[in-house]
Tab-separated table of C-alpha atoms in Angstrom:
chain	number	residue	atom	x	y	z
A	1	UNK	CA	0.000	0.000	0.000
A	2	UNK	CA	0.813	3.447	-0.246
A	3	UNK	CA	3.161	4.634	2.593
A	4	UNK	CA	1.422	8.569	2.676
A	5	UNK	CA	3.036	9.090	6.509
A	6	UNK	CA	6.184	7.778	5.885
A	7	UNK	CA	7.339	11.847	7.052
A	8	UNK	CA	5.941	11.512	10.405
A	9	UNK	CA	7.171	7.279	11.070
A	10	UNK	CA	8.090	7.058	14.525
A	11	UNK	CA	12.433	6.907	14.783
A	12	UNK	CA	12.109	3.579	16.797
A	13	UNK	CA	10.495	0.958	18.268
A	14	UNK	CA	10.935	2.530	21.957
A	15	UNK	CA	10.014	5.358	20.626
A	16	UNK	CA	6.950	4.391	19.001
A	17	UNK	CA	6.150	2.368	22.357
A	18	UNK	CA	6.411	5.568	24.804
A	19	UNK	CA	4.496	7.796	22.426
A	20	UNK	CA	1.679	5.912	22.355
A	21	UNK	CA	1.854	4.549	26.155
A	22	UNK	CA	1.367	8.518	26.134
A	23	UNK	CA	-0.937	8.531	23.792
A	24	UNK	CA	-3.613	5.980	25.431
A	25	UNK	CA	-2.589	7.009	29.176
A	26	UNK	CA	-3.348	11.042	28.489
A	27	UNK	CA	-5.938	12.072	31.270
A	28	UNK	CA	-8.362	8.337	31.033
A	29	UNK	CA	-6.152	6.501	33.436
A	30	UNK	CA	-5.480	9.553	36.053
A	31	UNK	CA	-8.608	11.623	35.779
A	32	UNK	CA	-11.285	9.307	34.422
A	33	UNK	CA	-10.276	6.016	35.580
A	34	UNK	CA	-10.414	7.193	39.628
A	35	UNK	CA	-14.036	8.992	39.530
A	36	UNK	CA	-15.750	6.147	37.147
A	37	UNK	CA	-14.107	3.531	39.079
A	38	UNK	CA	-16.070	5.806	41.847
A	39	UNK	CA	-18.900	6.308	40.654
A	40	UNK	CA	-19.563	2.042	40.220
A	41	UNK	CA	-18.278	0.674	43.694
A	42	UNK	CA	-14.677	0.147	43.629
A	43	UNK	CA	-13.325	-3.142	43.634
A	44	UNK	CA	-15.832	-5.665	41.609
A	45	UNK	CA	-15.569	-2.704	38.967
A	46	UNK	CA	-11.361	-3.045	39.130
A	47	UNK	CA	-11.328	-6.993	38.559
A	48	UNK	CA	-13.715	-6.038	35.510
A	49	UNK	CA	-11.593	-3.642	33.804
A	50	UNK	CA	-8.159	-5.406	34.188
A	51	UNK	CA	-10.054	-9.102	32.507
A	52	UNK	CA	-11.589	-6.748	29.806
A	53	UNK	CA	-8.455	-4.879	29.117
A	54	UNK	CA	-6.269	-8.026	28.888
A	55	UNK	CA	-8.776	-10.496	27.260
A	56	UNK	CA	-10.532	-8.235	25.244
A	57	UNK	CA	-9.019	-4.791	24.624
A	58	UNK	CA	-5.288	-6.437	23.827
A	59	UNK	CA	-7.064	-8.294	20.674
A	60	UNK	CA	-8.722	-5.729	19.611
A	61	UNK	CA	-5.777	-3.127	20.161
A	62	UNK	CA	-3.295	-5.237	17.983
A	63	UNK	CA	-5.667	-5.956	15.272
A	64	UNK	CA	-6.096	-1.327	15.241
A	65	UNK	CA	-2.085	-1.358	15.184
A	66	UNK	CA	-1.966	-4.082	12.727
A	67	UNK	CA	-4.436	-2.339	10.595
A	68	UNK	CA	-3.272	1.574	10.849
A	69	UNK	CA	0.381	-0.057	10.197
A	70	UNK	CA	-0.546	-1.865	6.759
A	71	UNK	CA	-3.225	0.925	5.596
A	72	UNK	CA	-0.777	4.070	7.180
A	73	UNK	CA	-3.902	6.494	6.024
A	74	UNK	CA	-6.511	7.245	8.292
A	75	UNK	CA	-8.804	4.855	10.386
A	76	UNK	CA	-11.735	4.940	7.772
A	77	UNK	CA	-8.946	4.739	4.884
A	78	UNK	CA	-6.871	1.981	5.962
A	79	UNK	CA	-9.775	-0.210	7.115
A	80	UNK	CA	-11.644	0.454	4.012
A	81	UNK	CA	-8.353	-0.679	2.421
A	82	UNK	CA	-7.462	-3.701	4.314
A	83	UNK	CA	-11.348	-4.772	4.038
A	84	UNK	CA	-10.496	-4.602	0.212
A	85	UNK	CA	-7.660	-6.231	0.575
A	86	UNK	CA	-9.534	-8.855	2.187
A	87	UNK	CA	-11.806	-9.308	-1.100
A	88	UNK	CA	-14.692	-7.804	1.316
A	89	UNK	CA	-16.686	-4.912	1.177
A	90	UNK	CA	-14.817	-1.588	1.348
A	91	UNK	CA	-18.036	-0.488	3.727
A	92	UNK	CA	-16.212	-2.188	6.627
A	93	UNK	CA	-14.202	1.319	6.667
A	94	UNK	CA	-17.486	2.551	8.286
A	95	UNK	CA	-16.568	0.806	11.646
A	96	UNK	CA	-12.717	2.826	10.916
A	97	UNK	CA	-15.038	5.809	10.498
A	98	UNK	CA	-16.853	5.433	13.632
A	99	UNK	CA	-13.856	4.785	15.955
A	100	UNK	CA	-12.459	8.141	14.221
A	101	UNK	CA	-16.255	9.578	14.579
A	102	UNK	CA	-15.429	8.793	18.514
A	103	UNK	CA	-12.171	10.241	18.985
A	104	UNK	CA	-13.763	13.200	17.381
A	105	UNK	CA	-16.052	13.520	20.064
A	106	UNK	CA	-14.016	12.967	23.408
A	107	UNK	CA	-11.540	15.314	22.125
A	108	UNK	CA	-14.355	18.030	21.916
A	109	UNK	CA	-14.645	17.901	25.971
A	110	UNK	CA	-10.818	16.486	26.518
A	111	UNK	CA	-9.506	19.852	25.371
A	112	UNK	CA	-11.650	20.898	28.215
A	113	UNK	CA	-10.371	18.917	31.137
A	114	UNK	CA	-6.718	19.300	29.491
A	115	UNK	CA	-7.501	22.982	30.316
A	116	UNK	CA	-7.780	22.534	34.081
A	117	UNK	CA	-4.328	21.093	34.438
A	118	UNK	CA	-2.799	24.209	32.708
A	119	UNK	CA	-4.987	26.157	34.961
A	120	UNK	CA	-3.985	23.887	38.113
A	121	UNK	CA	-0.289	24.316	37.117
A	122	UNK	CA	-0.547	27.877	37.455
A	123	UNK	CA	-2.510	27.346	41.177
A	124	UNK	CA	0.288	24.850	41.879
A	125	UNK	CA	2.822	27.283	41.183
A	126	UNK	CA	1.324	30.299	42.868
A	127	UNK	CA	1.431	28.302	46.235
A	128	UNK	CA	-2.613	27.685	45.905
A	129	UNK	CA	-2.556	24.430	47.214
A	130	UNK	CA	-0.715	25.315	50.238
A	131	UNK	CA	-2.903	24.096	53.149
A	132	UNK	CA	-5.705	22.821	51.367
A	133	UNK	CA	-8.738	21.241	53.456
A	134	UNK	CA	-11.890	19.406	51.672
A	135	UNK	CA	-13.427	23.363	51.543
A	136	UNK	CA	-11.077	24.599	50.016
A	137	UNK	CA	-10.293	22.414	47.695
A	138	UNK	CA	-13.802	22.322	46.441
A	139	UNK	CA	-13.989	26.269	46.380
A	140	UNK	CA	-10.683	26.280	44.214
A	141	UNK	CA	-12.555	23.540	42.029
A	142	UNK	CA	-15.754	25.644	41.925
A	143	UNK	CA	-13.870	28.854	41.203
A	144	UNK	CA	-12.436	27.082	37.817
A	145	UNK	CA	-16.034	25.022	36.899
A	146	UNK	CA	-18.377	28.464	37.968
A	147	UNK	CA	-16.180	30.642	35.201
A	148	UNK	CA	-17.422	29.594	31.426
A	149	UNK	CA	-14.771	32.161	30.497
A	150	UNK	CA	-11.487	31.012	32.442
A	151	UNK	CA	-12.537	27.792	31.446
A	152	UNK	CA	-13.432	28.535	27.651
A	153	UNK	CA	-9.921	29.998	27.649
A	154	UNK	CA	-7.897	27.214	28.696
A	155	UNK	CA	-9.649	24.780	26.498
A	156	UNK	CA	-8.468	27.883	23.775
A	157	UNK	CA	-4.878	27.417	24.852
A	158	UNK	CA	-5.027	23.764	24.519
A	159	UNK	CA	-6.622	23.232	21.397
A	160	UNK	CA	-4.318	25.532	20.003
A	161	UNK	CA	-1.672	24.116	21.062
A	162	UNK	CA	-2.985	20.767	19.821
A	163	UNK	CA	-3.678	22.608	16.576
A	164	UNK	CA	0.406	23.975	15.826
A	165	UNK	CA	1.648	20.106	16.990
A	166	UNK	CA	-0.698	18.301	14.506
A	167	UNK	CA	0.231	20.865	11.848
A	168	UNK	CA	3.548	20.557	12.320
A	169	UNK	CA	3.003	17.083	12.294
A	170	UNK	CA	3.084	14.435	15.158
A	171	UNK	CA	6.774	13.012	14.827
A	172	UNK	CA	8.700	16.310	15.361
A	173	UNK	CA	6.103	18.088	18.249
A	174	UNK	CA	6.338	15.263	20.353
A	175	UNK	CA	8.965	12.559	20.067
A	176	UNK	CA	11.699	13.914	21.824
A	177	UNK	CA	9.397	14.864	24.885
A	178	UNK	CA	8.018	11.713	25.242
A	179	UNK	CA	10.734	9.714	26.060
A	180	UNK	CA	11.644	11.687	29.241
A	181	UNK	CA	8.581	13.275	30.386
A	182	UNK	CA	6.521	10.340	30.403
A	183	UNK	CA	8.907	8.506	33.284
A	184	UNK	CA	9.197	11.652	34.934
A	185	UNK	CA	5.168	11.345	35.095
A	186	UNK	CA	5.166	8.137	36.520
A	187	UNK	CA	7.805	8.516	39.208
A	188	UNK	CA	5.600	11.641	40.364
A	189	UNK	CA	2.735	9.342	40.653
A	190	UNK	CA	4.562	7.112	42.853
A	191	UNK	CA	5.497	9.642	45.012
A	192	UNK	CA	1.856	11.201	45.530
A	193	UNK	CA	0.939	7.170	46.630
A	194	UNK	CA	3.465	7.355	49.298
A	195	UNK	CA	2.051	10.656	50.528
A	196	UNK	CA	-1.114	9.236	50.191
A	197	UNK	CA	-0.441	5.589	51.810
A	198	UNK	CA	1.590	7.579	54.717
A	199	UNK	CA	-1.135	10.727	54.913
A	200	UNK	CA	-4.572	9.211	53.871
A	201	UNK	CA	-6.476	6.672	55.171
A	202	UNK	CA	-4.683	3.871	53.285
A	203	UNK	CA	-7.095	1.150	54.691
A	204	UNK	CA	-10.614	2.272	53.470
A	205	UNK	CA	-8.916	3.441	50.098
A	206	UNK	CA	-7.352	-0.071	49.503
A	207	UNK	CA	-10.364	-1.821	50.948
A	208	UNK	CA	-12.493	-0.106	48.523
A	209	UNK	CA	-10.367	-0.641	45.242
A	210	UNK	CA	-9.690	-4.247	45.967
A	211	UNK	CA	-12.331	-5.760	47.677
A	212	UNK	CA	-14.109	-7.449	45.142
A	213	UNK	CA	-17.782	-6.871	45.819
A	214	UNK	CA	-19.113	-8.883	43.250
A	215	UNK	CA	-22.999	-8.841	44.605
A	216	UNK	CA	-22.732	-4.731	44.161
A	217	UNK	CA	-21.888	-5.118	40.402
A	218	UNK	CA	-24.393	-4.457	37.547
A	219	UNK	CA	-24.454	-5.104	34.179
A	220	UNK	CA	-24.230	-0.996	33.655
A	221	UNK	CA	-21.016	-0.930	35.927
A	222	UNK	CA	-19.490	-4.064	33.722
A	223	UNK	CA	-20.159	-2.165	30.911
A	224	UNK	CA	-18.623	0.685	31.939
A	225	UNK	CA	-15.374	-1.381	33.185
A	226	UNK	CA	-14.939	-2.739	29.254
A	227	UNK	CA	-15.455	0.509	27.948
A	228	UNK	CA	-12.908	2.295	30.189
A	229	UNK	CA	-10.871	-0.605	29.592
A	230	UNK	CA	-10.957	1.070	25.716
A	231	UNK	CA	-10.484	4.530	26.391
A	232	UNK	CA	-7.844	3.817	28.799
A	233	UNK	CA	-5.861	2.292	26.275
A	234	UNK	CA	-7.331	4.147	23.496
A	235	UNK	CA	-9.182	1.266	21.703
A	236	UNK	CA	-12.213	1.914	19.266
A	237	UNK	CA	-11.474	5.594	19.060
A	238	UNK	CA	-9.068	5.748	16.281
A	239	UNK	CA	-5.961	7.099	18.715
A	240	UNK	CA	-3.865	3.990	18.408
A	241	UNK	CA	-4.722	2.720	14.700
A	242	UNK	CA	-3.397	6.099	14.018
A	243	UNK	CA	-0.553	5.669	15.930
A	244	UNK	CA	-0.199	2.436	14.164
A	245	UNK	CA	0.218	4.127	10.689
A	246	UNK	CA	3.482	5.435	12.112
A	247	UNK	CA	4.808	2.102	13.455
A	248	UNK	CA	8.072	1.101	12.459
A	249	UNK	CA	7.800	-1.931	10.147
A	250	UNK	CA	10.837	-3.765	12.567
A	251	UNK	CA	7.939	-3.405	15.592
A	252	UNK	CA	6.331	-6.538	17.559
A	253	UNK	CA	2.832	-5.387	17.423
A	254	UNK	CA	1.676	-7.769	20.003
A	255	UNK	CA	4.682	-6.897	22.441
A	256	UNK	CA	3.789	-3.293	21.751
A	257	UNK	CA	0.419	-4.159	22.489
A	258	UNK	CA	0.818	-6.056	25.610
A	259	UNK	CA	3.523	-3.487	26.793
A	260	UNK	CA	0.925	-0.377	26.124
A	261	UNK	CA	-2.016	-2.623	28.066
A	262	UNK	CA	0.357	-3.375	31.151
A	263	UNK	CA	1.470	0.683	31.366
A	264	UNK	CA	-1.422	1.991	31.080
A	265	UNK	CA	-3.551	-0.284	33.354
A	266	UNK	CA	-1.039	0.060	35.713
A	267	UNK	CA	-0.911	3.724	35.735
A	268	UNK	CA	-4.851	3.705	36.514
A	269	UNK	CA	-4.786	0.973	39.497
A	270	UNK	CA	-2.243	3.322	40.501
A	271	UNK	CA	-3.615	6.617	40.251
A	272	UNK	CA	-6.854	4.716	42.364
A	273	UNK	CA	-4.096	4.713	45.131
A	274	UNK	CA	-3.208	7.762	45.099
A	275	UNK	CA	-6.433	9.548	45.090
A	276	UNK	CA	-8.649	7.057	47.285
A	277	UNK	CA	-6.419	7.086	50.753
A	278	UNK	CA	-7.148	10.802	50.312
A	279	UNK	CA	-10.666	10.638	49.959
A	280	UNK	CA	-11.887	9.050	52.503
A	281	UNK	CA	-9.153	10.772	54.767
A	282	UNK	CA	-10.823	13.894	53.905
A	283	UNK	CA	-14.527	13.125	53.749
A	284	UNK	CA	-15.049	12.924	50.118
A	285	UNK	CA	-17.760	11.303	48.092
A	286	UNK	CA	-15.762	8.424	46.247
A	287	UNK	CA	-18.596	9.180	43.230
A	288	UNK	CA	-17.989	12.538	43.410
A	289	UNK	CA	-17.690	12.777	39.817
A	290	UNK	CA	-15.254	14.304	37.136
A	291	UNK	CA	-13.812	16.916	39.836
A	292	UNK	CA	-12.693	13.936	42.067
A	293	UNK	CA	-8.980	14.271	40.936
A	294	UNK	CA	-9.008	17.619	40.593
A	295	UNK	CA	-10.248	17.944	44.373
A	296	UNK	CA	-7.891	15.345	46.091
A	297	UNK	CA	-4.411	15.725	44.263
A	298	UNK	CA	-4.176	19.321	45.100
A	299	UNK	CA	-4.637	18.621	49.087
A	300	UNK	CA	-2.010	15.831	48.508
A	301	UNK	CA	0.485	18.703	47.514
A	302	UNK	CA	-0.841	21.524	49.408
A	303	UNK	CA	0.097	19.043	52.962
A	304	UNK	CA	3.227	17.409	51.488
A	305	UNK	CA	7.037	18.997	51.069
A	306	UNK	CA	8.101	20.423	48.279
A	307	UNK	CA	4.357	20.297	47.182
A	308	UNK	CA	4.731	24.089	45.129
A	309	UNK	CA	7.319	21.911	43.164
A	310	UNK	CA	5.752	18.490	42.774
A	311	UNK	CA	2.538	19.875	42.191
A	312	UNK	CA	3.326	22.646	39.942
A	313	UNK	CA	5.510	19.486	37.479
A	314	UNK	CA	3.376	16.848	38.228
A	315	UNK	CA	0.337	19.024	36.307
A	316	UNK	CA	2.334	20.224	33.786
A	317	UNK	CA	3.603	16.375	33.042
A	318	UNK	CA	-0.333	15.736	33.167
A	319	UNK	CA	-1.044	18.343	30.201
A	320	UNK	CA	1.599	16.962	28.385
A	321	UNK	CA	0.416	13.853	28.278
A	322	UNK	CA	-3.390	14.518	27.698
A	323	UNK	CA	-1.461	16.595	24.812
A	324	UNK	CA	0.089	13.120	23.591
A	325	UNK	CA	-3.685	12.160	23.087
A	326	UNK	CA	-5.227	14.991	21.727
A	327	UNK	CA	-3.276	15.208	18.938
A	328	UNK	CA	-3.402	11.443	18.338
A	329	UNK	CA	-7.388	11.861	18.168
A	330	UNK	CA	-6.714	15.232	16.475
A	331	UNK	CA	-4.866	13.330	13.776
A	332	UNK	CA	-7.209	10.812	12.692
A	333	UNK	CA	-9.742	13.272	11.434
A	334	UNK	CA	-7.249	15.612	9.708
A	335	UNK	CA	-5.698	13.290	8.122
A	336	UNK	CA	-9.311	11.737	6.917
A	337	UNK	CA	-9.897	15.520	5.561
A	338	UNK	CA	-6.405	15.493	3.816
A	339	UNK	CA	-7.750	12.340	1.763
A	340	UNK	CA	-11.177	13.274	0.920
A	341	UNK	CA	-11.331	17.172	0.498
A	342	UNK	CA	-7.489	17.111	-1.243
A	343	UNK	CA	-6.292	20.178	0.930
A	344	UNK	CA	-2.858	21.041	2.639
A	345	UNK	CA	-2.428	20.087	5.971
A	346	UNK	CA	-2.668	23.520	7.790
A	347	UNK	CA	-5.911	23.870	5.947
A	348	UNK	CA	-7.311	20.347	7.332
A	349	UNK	CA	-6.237	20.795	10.655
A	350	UNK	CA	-7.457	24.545	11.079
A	351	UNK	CA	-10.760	22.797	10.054
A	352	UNK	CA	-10.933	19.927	12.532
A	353	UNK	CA	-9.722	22.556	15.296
A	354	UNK	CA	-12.220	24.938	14.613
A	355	UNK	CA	-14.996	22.759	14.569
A	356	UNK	CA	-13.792	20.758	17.837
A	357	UNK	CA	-13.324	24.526	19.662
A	358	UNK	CA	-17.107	24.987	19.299
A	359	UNK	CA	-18.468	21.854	20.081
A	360	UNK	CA	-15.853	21.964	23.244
A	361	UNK	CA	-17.945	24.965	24.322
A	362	UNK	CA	-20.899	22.806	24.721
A	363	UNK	CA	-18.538	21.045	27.510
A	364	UNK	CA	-17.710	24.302	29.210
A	365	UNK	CA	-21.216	25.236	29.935
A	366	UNK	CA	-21.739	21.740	31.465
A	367	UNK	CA	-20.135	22.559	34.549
A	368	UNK	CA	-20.779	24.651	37.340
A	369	UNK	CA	-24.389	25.529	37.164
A	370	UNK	CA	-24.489	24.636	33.807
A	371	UNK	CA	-24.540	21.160	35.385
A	372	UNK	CA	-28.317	21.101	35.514
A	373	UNK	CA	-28.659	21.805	31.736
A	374	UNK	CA	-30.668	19.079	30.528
A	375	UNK	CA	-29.972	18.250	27.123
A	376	UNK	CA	-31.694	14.342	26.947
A	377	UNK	CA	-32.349	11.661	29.523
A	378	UNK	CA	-31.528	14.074	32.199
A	379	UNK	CA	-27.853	14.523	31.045
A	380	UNK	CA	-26.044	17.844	30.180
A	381	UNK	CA	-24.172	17.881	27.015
A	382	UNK	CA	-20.556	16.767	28.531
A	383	UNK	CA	-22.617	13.902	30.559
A	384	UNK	CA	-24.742	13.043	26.773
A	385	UNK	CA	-21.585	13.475	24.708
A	386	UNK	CA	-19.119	11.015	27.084
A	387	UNK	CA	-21.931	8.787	27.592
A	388	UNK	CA	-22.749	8.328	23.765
A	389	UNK	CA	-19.337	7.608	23.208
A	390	UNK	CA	-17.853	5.652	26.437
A	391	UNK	CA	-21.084	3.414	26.473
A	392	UNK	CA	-22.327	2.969	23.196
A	393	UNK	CA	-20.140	3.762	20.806
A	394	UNK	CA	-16.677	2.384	22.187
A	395	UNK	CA	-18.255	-1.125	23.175
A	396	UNK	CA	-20.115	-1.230	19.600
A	397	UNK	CA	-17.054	-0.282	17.846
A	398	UNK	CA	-14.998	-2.825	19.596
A	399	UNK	CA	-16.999	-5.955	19.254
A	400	UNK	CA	-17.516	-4.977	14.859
A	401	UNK	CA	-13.407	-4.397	15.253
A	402	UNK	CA	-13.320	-7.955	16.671
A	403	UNK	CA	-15.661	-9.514	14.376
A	404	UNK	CA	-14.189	-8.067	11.280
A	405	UNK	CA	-10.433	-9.180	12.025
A	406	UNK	CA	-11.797	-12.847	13.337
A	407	UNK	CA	-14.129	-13.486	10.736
A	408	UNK	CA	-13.468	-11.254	7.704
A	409	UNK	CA	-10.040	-9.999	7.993
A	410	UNK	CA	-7.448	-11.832	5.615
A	411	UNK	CA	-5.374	-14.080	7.856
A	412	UNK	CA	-2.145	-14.322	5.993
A	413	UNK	CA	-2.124	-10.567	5.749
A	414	UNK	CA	-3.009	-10.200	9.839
A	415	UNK	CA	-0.074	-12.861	10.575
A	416	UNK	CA	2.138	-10.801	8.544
A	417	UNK	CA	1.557	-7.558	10.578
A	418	UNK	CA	1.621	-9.522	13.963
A	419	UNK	CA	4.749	-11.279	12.615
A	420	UNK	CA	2.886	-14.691	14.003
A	421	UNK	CA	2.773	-18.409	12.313
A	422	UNK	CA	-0.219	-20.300	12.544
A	423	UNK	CA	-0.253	-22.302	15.684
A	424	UNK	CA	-1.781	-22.540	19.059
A	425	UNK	CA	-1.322	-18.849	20.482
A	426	UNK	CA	-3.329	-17.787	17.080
A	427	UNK	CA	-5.803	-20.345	17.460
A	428	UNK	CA	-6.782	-18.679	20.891
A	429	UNK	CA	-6.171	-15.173	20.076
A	430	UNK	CA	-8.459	-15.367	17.021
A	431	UNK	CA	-10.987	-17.272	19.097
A	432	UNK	CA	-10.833	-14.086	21.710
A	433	UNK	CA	-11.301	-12.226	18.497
A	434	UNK	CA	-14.351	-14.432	17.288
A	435	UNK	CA	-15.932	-15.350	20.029
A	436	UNK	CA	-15.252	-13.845	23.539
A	437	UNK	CA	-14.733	-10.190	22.937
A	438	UNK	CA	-17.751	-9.905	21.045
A	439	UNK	CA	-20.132	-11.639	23.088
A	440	UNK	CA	-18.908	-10.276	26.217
A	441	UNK	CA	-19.546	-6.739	24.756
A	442	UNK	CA	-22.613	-7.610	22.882
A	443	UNK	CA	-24.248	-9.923	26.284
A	444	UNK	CA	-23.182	-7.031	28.374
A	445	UNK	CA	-24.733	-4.435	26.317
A	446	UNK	CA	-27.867	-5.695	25.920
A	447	UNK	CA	-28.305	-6.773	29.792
A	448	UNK	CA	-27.210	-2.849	30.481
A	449	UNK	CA	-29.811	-1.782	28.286
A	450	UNK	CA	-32.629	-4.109	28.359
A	451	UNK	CA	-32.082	-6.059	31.560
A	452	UNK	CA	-33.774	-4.462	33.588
């Protein structure tokens, strides 16, 4: 096939391994993963996502790689391609399409939450966290969610930014970042879990992430646990089959795969340690919702020393790295414009940005006492938009991905990419692919929605 991104390839292997551990960890493993794990009961919803993610996200996620590597064009492109390929119909690029169609969407309220860690940066480094209690932590939080216009103009900054990396294109803004920054990240991480293990109440926050309360777990919380087990790792949304396009061609897929699944599911078990100790030291709601980072890491660094420093580095390591992301989602649907409307690159992605800028401002008025705005079902347009795409779209996306390379999907052409023989570790990954990912998603969905 045509090699059309052979200017932004990744330099290496390790290279191509930290970007997109970047890529897929962004803000879903340290801000999502904590207040959705939350918001379902803890532990029964834990033992969910780590089966999902290593039974049925790692499939799927190597079949993405495998198919943005051989099609290097755009999720709807390459699919369409491979489909073709595959002496099937070319209208398999649809389920490309939608994963793109997804990314699409979460970036339109990502940009948004990537905006409070610039803005919590700043706090950090002004000494605002200095002596923090529950109060005030929530006040500093309501400060940032009751302003439409401090908000509005982070999410500005960062989709900007997003905007000059993606038209500069994703090789040169971010490679040489990536391979220090996202270490410094985690070693940050580990140090906020010793605060919090020393300072919080380590007992009820480990008792609630690991004690598996499987009588307290509902076919909506299951569903939720496989489809943050996808946006975690950044399955069904385009991010990583775009990242895939860029793979080096000397690249184990499924190491890479397995490697990305085991850092990044990691990273969220961890950042449930470092934020529950502290909530339940300090009287929080564990389902206090998408402000429940953003209300517990700052009274980590406000009590511990050095916390100006740590906290001020530790938030500007977080932007980065929902930055990694955005511009992964970002690139998907500019290069998808690039193919179909024939136009240069600056033109594309000043489209896409545009576009995503105003439907992020449907985002910004969700919060603060926009929170009430009820859009459908009850839900404001952040709550519609990331439920749309987290519960229905992800999960749907997913199980098609899985049926298409188990069923439809040229073999020869998927060993080739994985750099497999035929043998027994096939035989059971494509019956994970045939069989258990897609029931599991499909059984799951339909008890969520119809079960009663």
């Amino acid at each position: 096939m045509t090699e059309n991104t052979s200017a932004r390839r990744w330099s290496s292997g390790r290279t191509f391994l930290l970007a997109s551990i970047g890529g897929a960890i962004g803000l879903g493993n340290i801000w999502r993963f904590p207040y959705i794990m939350g918001e379902n009961g803890g532990g029964a919803f834990v033992f969910v996502y780590l089966v999902a993610a290593f039974l049925v996200a790692v499939p799927i996620l190597s079949v993405e790689v495998a198919i943005g590597r051989h099609g290097r064009a755009s999720p709807f492109t390459a699919m369409a391609a491979v489909s073709t390929e595959s002496g099937r119909w070319a209208a398999w690029g649809l389920v490309g399409g939608m994963g793109l169609l997804t990314g699409y969407l979460i970036m339109s309220f990502y940009s948004v939450i990537a905006g409070s860690t610039v803005d919590y940066l700043f706090l950090a480094a002004g000494g605002g966290f200095t002596g923090l209690t529950r109060e005030s932590a929530e006040a500093l939080n309501a400060g940032l969610n009751d302003n439409p216009l401090r908000l509005g103009a982070w999410h500005t900054l960062f989709m900007v930014a997003s905007c000059v990396i993606v038209g500069r294109n994703v090789r040169r803004g971010i490679e040489a970042a990536v391979r220090l920054l996202m270490p410094l990240l985690f070693l940050l991480l580990l140090a906020v879990i010793a605060y919090a293990l020393v300072e919080g109440d380590a007992a009820a926050g480990l008792n609630f992430m690991f004690d598996f309360r499987f009588g307290q777990l509902t076919a909506a919380s299951a569903l939720e646990a496989i489809s943050h087990a996808f946006f975690s790792i950044g399955v069904a949304m385009g991010l990583m089959m775009m990242y895939g396009a860029f793979a080096p061609r000397e690249v184990s897929l499924p190491q890479t795969c397995v490697g990305i699944t085991i850092a990044d599911t990691g990273v969220a078990v961890l950042a449930g340690i470092a934020i529950f100790p502290l909530v339940f030291a300090n009287g929080l709601e564990p389902g206090s919702g998408p402000s429940l980072v953003f209300l517990t890491l700052p009274i980590a660094f406000g009590g511990m020393p050095g916390g100006t420093v740590f906290g001020s580095i530790f938030f500007l390591l977080l932007g980065f790295a929902a930055l990694t992301s955005a511009i992964a989602l970002m690139e998907a649907a500019v290069t998808l414009v690039q193919e179909r409307l024939k136009i240069g690159r600056w033109a594309a992605t000043l489209s896409v940005g545009v576009t995503l800028w105003g439907l992020g401002w449907l985002t910004v008025m969700s919060f603060g006492s926009g929170a009430e705005w009820n859009v459908v079902a009850g839900k404001n347009p952040f709550e519609l938009i990331d439920y749309l795409t987290a519960t229905i779209m992800m999960p749907l996306g997913g199980a098609l991905m899985a049926l298409f390379a188990g069923w439809r999907m040229n073999q020869a052409l998927l060993l080739g990419e994985l750099g497999w023989q035929t043998g027994a570790l096939f035989t059971v990954w494509l019956w994970l692919l045939r069989v258990v990912a897609p029931a599991a998603i499909l059984i799951i969905m339909y008890n969520a929605f119809f079960g009663g």
